XYZ file of C-alpha atoms in Angstrom:
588
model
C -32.481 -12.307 -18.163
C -35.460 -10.027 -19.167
C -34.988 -6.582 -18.303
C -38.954 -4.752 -17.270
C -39.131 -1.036 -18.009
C -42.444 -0.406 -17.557
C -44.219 -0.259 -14.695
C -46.960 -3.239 -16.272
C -44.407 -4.847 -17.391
C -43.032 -4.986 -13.623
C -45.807 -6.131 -12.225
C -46.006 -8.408 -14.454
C -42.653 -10.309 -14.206
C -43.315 -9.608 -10.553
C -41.320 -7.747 -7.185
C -37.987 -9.500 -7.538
C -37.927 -8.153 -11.424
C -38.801 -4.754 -10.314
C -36.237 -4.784 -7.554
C -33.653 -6.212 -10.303
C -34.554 -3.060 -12.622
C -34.155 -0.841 -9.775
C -30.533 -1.764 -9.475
C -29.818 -1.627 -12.505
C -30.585 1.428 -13.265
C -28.989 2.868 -10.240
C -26.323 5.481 -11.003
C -23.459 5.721 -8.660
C -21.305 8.956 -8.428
C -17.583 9.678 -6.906
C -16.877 12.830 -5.947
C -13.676 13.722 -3.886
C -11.363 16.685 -2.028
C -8.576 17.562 -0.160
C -4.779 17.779 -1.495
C -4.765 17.209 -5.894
C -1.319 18.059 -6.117
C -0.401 14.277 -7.866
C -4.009 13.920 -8.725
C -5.278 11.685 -5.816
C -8.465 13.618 -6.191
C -8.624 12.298 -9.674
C -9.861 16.136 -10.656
C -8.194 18.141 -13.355
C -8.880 21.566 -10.835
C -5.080 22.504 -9.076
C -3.180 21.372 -5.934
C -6.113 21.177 -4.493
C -9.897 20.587 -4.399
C -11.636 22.704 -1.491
C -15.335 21.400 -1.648
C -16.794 17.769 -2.719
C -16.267 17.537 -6.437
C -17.708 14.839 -8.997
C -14.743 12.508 -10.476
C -16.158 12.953 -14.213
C -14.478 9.547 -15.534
C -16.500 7.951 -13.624
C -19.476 9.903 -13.455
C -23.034 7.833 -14.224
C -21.465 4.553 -13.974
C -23.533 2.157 -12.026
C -20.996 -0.648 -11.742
C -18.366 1.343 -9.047
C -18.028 -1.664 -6.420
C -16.057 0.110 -3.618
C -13.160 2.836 -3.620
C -10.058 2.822 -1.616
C -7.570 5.820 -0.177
C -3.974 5.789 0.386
C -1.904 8.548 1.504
C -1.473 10.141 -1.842
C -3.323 8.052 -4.222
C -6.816 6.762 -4.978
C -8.782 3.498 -6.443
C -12.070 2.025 -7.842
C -12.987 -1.640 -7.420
C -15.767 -2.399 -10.194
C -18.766 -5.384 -10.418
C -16.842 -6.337 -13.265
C -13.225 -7.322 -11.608
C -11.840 -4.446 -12.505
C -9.192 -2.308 -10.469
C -8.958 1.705 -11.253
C -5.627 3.619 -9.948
C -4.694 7.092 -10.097
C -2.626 9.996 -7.658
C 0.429 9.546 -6.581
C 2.270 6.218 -8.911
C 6.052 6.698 -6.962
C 7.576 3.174 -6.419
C 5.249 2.005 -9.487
C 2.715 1.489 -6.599
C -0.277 2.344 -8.813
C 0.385 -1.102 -10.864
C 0.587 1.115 -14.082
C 4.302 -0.235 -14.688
C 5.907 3.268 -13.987
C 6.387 5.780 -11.212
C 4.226 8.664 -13.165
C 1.419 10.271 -11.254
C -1.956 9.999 -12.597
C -4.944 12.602 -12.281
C -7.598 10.705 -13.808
C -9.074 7.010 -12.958
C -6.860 4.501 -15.105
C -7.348 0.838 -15.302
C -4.384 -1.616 -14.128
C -4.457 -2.924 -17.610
C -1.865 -5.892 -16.717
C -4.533 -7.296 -14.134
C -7.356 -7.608 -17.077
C -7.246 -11.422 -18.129
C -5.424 -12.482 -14.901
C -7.491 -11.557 -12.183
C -10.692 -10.199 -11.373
C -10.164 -8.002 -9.007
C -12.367 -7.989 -5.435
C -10.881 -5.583 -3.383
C -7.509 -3.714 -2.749
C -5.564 -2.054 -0.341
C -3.156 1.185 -0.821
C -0.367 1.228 1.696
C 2.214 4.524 1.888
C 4.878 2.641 -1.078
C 2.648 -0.853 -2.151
C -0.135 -2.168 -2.889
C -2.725 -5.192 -2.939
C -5.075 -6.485 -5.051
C -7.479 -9.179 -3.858
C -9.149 -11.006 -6.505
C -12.476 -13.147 -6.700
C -10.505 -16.486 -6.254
C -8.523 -15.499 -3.245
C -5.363 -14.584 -4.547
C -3.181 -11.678 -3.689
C -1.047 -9.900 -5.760
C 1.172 -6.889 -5.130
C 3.066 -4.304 -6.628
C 5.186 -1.239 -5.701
C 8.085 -1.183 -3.283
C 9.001 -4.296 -1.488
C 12.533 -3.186 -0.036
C 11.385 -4.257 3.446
C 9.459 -7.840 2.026
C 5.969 -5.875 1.913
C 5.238 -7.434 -1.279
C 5.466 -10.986 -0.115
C 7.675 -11.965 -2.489
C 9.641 -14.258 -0.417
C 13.758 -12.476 -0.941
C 16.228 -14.165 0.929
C 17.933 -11.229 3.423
C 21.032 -11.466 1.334
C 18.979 -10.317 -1.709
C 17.239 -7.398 0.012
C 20.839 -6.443 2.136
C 22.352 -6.653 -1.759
C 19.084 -4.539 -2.858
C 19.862 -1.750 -0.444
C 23.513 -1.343 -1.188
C 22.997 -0.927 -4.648
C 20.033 1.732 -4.090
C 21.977 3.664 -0.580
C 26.162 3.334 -1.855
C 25.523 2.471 -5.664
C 25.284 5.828 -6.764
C 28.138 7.079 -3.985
C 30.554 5.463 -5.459
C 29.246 6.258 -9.326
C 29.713 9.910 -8.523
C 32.977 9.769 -7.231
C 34.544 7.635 -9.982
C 32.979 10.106 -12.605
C 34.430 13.383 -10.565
C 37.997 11.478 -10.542
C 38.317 11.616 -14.171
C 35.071 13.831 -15.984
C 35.989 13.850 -20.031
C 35.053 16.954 -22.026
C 33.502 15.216 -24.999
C 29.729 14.578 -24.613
C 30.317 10.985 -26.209
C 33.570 10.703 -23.584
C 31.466 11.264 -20.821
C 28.201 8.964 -22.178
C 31.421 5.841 -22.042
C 33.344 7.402 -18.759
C 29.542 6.910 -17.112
C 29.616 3.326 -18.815
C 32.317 2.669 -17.315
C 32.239 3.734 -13.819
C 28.571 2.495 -13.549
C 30.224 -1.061 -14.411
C 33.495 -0.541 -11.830
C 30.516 0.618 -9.207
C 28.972 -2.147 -9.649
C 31.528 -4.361 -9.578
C 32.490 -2.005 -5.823
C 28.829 -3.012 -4.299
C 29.509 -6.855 -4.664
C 27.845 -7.582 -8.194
C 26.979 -11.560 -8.566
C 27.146 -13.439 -11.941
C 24.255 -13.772 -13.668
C 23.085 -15.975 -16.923
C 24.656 -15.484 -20.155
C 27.473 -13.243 -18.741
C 30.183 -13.300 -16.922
C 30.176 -14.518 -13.180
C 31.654 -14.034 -10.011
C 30.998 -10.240 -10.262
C 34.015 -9.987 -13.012
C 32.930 -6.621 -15.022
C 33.946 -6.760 -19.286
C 35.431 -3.607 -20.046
C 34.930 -2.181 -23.578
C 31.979 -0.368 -24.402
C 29.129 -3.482 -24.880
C 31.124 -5.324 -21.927
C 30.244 -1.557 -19.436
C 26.468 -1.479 -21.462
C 26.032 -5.471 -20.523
C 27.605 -4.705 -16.992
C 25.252 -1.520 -16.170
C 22.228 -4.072 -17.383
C 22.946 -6.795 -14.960
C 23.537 -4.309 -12.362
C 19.622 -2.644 -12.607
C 18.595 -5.633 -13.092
C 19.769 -6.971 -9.649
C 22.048 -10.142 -10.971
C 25.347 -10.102 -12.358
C 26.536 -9.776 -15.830
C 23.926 -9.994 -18.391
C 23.463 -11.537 -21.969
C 25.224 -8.634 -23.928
C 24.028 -7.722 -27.395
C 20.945 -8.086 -29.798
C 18.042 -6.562 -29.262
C 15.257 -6.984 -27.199
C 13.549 -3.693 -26.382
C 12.896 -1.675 -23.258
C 11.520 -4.754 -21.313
C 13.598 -7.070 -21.105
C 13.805 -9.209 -17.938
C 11.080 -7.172 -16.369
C 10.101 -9.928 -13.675
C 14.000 -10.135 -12.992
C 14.230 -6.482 -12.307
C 10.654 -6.611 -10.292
C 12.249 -9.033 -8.368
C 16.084 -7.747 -8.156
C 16.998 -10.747 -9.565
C 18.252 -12.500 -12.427
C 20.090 -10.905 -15.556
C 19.306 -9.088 -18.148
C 19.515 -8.642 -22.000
C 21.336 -6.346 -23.766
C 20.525 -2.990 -25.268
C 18.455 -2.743 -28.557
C 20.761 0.164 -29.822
C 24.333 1.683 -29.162
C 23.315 3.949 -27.098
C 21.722 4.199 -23.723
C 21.313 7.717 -23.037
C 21.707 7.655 -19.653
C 23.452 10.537 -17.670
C 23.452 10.755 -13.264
C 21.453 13.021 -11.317
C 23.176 15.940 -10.794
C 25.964 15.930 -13.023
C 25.225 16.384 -16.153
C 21.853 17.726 -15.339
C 19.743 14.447 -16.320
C 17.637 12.491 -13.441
C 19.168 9.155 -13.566
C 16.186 7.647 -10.697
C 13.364 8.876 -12.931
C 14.786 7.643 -16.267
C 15.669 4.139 -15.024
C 12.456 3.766 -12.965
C 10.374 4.730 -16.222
C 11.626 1.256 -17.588
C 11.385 -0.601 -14.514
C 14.821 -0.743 -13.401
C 14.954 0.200 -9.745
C 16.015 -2.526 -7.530
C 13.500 -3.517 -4.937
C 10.850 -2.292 -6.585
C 7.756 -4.371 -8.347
C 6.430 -2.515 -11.764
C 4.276 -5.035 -12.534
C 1.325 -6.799 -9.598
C 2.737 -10.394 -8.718
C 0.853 -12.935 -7.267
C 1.714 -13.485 -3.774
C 2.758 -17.627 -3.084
C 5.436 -19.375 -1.406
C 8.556 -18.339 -1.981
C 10.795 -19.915 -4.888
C 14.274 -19.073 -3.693
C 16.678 -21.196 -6.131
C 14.673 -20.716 -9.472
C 14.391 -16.208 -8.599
C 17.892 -15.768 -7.163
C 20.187 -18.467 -7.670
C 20.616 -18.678 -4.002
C 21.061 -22.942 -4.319
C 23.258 -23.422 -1.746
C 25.466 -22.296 1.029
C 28.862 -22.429 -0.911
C 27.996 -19.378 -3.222
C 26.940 -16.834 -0.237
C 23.286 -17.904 -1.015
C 20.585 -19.319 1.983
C 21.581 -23.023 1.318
C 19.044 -25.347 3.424
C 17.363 -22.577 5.048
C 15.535 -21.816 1.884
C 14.979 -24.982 0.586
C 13.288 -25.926 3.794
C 11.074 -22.922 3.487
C 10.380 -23.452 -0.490
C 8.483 -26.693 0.572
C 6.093 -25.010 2.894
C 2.988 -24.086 1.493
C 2.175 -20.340 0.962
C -0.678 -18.209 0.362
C -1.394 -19.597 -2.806
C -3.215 -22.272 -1.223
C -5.351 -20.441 0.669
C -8.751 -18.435 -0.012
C -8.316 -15.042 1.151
C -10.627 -12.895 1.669
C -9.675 -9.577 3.444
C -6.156 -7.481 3.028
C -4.828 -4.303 4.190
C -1.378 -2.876 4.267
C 0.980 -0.103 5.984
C 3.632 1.354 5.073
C 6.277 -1.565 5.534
C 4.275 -4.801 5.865
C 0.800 -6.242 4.970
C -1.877 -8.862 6.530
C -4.432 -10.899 5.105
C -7.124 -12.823 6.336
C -8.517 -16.086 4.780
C -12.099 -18.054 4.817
C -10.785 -20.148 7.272
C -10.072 -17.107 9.953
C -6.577 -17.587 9.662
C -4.094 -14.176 9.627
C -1.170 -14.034 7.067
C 1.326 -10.908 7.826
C 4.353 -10.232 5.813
C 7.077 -6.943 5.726
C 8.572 -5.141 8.534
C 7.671 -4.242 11.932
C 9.675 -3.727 14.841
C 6.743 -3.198 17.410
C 5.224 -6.742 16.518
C 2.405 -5.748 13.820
C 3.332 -9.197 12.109
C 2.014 -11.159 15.204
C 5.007 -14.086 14.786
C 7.215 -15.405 17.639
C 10.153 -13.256 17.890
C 10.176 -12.035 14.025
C 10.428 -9.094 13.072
C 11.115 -9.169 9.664
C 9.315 -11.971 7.059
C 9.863 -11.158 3.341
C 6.762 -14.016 2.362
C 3.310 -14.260 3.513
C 3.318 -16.325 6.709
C 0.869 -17.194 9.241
C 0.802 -15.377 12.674
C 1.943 -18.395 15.679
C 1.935 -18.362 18.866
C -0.779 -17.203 22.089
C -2.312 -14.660 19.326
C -2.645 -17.397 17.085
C -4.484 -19.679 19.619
C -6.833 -16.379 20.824
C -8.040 -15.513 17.586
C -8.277 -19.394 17.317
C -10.467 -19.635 20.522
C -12.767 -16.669 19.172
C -13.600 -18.550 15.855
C -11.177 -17.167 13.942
C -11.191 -13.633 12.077
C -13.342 -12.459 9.428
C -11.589 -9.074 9.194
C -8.069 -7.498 9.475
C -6.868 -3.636 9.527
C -3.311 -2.202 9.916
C -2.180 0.984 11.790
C 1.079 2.627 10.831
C 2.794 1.037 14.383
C 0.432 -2.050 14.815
C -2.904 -4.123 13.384
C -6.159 -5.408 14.504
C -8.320 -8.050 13.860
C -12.311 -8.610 14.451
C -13.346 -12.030 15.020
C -16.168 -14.161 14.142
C -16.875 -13.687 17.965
C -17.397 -9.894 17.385
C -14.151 -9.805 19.585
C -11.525 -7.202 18.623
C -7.946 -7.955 19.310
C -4.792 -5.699 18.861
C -1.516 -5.891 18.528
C 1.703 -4.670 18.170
C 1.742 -0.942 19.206
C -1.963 -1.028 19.138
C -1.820 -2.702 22.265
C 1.248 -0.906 23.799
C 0.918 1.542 26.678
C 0.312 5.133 26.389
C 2.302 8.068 27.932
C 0.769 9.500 30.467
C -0.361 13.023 30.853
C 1.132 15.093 33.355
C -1.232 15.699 36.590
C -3.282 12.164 35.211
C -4.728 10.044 37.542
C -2.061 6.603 38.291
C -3.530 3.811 36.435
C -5.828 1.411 38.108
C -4.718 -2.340 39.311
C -6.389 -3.492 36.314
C -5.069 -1.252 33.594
C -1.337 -2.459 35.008
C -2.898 -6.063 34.800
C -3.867 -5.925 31.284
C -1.142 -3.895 29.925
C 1.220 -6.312 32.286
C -0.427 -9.227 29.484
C -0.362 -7.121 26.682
C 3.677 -6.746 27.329
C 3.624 -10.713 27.519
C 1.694 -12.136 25.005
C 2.503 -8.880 22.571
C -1.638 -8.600 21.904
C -4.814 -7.802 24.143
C -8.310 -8.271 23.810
C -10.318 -4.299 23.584
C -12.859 -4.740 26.044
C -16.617 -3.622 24.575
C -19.801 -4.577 26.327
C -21.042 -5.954 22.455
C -19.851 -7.627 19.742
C -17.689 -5.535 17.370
C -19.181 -5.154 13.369
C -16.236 -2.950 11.947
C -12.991 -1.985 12.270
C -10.283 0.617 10.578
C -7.139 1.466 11.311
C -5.116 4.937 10.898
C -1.262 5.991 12.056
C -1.842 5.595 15.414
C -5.149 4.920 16.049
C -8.102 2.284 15.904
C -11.449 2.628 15.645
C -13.922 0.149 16.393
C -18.028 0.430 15.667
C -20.799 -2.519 17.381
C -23.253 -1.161 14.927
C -24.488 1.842 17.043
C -21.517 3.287 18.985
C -18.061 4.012 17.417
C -14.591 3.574 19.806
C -11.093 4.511 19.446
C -7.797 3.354 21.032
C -4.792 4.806 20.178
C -4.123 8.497 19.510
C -6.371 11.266 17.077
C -5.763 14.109 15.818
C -7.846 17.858 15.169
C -7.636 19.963 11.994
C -5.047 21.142 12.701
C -2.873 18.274 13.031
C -2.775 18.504 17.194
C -3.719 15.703 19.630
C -7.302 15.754 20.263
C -7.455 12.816 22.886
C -6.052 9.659 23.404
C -6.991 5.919 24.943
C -5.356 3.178 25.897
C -6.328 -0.314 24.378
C -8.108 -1.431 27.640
C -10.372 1.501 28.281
C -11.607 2.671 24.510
C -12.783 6.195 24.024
C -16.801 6.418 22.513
C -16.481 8.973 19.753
C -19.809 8.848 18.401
C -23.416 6.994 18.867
C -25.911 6.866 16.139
C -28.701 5.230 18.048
C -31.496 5.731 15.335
C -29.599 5.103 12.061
C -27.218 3.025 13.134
C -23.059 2.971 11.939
C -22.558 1.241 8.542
C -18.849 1.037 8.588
C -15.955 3.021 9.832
C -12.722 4.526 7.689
C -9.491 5.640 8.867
C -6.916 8.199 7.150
C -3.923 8.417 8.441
C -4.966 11.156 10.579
C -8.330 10.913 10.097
C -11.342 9.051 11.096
C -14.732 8.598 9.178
C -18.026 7.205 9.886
C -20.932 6.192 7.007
C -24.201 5.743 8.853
C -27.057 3.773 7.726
C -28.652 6.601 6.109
C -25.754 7.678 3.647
C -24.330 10.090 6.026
C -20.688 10.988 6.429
C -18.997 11.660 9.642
C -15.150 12.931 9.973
C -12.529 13.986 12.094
C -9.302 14.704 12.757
C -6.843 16.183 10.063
C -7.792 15.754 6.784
C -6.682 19.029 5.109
C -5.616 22.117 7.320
C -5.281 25.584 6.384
C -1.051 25.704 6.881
C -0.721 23.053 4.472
C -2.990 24.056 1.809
C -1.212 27.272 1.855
C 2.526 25.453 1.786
C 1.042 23.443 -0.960
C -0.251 26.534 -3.137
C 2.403 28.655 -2.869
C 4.668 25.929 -3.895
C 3.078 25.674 -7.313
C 2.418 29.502 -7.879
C -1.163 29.494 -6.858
C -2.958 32.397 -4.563
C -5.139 30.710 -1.568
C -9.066 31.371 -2.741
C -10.739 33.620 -0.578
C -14.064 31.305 -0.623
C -12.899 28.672 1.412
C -14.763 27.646 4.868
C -11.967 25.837 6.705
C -14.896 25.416 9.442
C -16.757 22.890 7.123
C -16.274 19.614 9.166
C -15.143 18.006 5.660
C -11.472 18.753 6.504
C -11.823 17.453 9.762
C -12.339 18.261 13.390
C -11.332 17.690 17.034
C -15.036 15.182 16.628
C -16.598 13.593 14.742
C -19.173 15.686 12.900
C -21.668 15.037 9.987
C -20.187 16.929 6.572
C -22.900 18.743 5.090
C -23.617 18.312 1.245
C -22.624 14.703 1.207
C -25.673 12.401 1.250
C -26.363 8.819 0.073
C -23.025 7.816 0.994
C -21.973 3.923 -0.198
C -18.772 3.939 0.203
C -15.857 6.546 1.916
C -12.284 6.411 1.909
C -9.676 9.415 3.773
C -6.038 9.248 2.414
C -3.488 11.634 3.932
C -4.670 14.891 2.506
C -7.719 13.705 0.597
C -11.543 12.189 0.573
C -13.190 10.206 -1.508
C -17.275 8.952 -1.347
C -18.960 6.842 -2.920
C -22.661 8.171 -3.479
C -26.033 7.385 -4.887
């Protein structure tokens, strides 16, 4: 392709060259602000960043796709497939293979050569990459099946134990008997870490010893501990292997491990000998339920990840093998994801919705499930209405329900989305039809959100949706001011208008947690509800030794507001994102 710089040369080659050139040379800039404390503003400025503020790593570059918000952390999606992390990396959410926080923009180096990445979404302890062929992958915490990695219940029940009684029991066999030698107490914790294990209900795994039987001696307690982080049973003992080994097995909490490189581990418990035993084991990947690395999301493989072949060893049995023959979201195209705290959903080409995780208000639209640990399609009457209305082309989840828009323009929620709201004291009684609808929504656990046109976007916050037909924006659910109070409420049949942009026009809406954010069609930004209030910026500076500036407007509408109001000094807006505490924009 010929690139045309100058203006002869343009007309030249013609309009579509000139238009080409224009692109190109199009800068893009991110600027963010709001809580910094683990870096989610990606600035290097203090616990937090009071005004707009230009992300400097990725300052000039014209290939920024899209950026994304979660509670405490940030991302980048670039033209070139690339995904960009940084904030808060607890749970190994991030995809950086540890649990550090990062303050700059850092590439998820184990993606490059696997995927290209499309999009993402940042839930509260996971998250989702998308990539240009219609695979999902995840990483971060999956103890409630949010990853879609398809654990039998036994695994996750075992998964638990380990991470709630595990170190219970640890503590109190190294308080029955503490030695007084440093290199007495490194073998006592050996030890009791082995007879813990052996306490929770440890499983054999390959190349040690099964049945949960623990070798005593020092290398038998070191191979022991091993197969006990790594979620199996007894481990291959001995030679060398490095920090690594069996990475996918502890992802997964399954499988055994190798043995240690060295004679010493040089691990001591929290809060006995001073040492944080969760941070050291989590910087090599070692927590149970947790996924360091981003996994491709597909049917589940029960036998060949757990060992669970059969009903005579405690495993699933024919259960699983049933459901390992089903096909999973590997054979689909997908091309829309978003995630909550405890479960995720995923639209395909085909307008079909995939939900996975936990949620007990019916967020993962599937008869009489609560809980589904792989990606599986939603059944039942919601299945046949988003059917009816062509199918979805768009999905968002709240922290207590989702929502999809259809290719209809229709917009249908469920789970507490769609569940009835308290009533006000001294409010009117509800209407024949408001009892009718919520009557159907209590039924067939979704409802259609009546709008006199078709929908064009939707996002989704805590407890709130909002919905924009290109000109008007709508909210169901419950928003917040500032401050962090209610500032009005509606119930899924009668949707609130929160703003109208009759000249310009609504480009998209964005959701925070407690927020809500509007980009109109001329690069303005519109936000309410609490993005970063006064009380917690204080909590948050005087917890790191910082004095509140004295320069602060906590007026400007960029921290949020009972309304929605336009936030002055932003312009040219692309692309917005509100976390928990934080903004970012996309400009030009």
């Amino acid at each position: 392709m010929m690139l045309c710089a100058s203006s002869a040369v343009q007309q030249a080659c013609g309009p579509a060259a000139a238009a080409a050139t224009a692109v190109l040379a199009r800068t893009l800039t991110v600027m963010a602000w709001g809580r910094n404390a683990e870096g989610a503003c990606g600035v290097e400025t203090g616990p937090i960043v009071p005004r707009p503020t230009v992300l400097l790593d990725l300052h000039g570059r014209s290939d920024i796709a899209a950026v994304r918000a979660g509670k405490l952390s940030s991302a980048a999606v670039t033209r070139g497939g690339e995904a960009l992390t940084w904030g808060c990396g607890k749970l190994a959410k991030l995809g950086h293979g540890n649990d550090e926080a990062v303050h700059a923009p850092a590439r998820v180096e184990s993606l490059v050569g696997r995927a290209e990445v499309s999009a993402l979404a940042l839930g509260d302890q996971h998250t989702l990459f998308l990539d240009r062929s219609g695979g999902v992958w995840a990483v971060g915490c999956t103890l409630e099946g949010q990853c879609g990695l398809g654990q039998p219940i036994e695994e996750l029940a075992r998964q638990h134990r380990r991470a709630l009684y595990g170190p219970v029991q640890l503590e109190a066999l190294l308080r029955a008997g503490r030695p007084a030698t440093p290199s007495g107490r490194h073998e006592a914790f050996l030890r009791a870490f082995a007879d813990a294990h052996e306490w929770t209900g440890g499983r054999g795994g390959g190349g040690g010893p099964a049945g949960g039987t623990v070798r005593r001696g020092a290398a038998g307690a070191r191979a022991a501990l091993a197969a006990a982080l790594f979620g199996g049973g007894g481990g291959g003992g001995g030679g060398g292997g490095g920090s690594r080994i069996g990475q996918f097995a502890a992802a997964a909490g399954g499988g055994g491990g190798g043995g240690a490189s060295d004679g010493q581990l040089g691990i001591t418990p929290s809060g006995i000998w001073g040492i944080d035993l969760g941070r050291h084991l989590s910087e090599t990947g070692l927590q149970p339920g947790v996924v360091t690395t981003p996994t491709r999301v597909e049917r589940p493989r029960f036998d060949a990840a757990w060992g669970l072949s059969g009903a005579a060893d405690g495993g699933s049995g024919g259960p699983a093998a049933a459901q390992e023959q089903a096909p999973g979201l590997e054979a689909e195209r997908v091309v829309g994801v978003d995630c909550s705290k405890y479960f995720s959903i995923a639209v395909t080409d085909s307008g079909q919705i995939w939900t996975w995780g936990a949620s007990y208000t019916g967020a993962l639209a599937q008869r009489e499930v609560s809980w589904a640990t792989a990606a599986t399609p939603i059944s039942g009457p919601i299945a046949d209405a988003v059917k009816a209305e062509g199918g979805a082309v768009a999905v968002a989840a709240a922290g207590n329900g989702a929502a999809c828009l259809t290719a209809s323009g229709k917009v249908i929620a469920f789970g507490g989305l769609c569940s009835p709201l308290p009533q006000p004291r001294g409010a009117h009684h509800p209407t024949p039809a408001a009892r009718d609808a919520a009557a159907c929504a209590a039924r067939d656990g979704f409802a259609f959100v009546p709008l006199a046109n078709p929908a064009k976007s939707i996002a989704a916050g805590q407890q709130h949706l909002l919905i924009s037909d290109g000109e008007r924006v709508f909210a169901i659910g419950r928003w917040m001011d500032a401050e962090g109070r209610e500032a009005g409420s509606a119930p899924f049949h009668a949707p609130a208008e929160l703003l109208h942009l009759p000249a310009e026009g609504v480009a998209k809406v964005v959701a925070g947690p407690h927020s809500s954010g509007v980009v109109s069609g001329d690069g303005r930004l519109f936000l309410g509800g609490r993005l970063l209030s006064r009380d917690h910026a204080e909590s948050l500076l005087q917890k790191h030794g910082v004095s509140l500036w004295e320069d602060i407007d906590w007026d400007w509408p960029g921290f949020g507001g009972a309304s929605l109001a336009a936030v002055p000094g932003v312009a040219g807006v692309v692309d917005a994102a509100l976390g928990g505490w934080h903004a970012i924009v996309l400009t030009q």
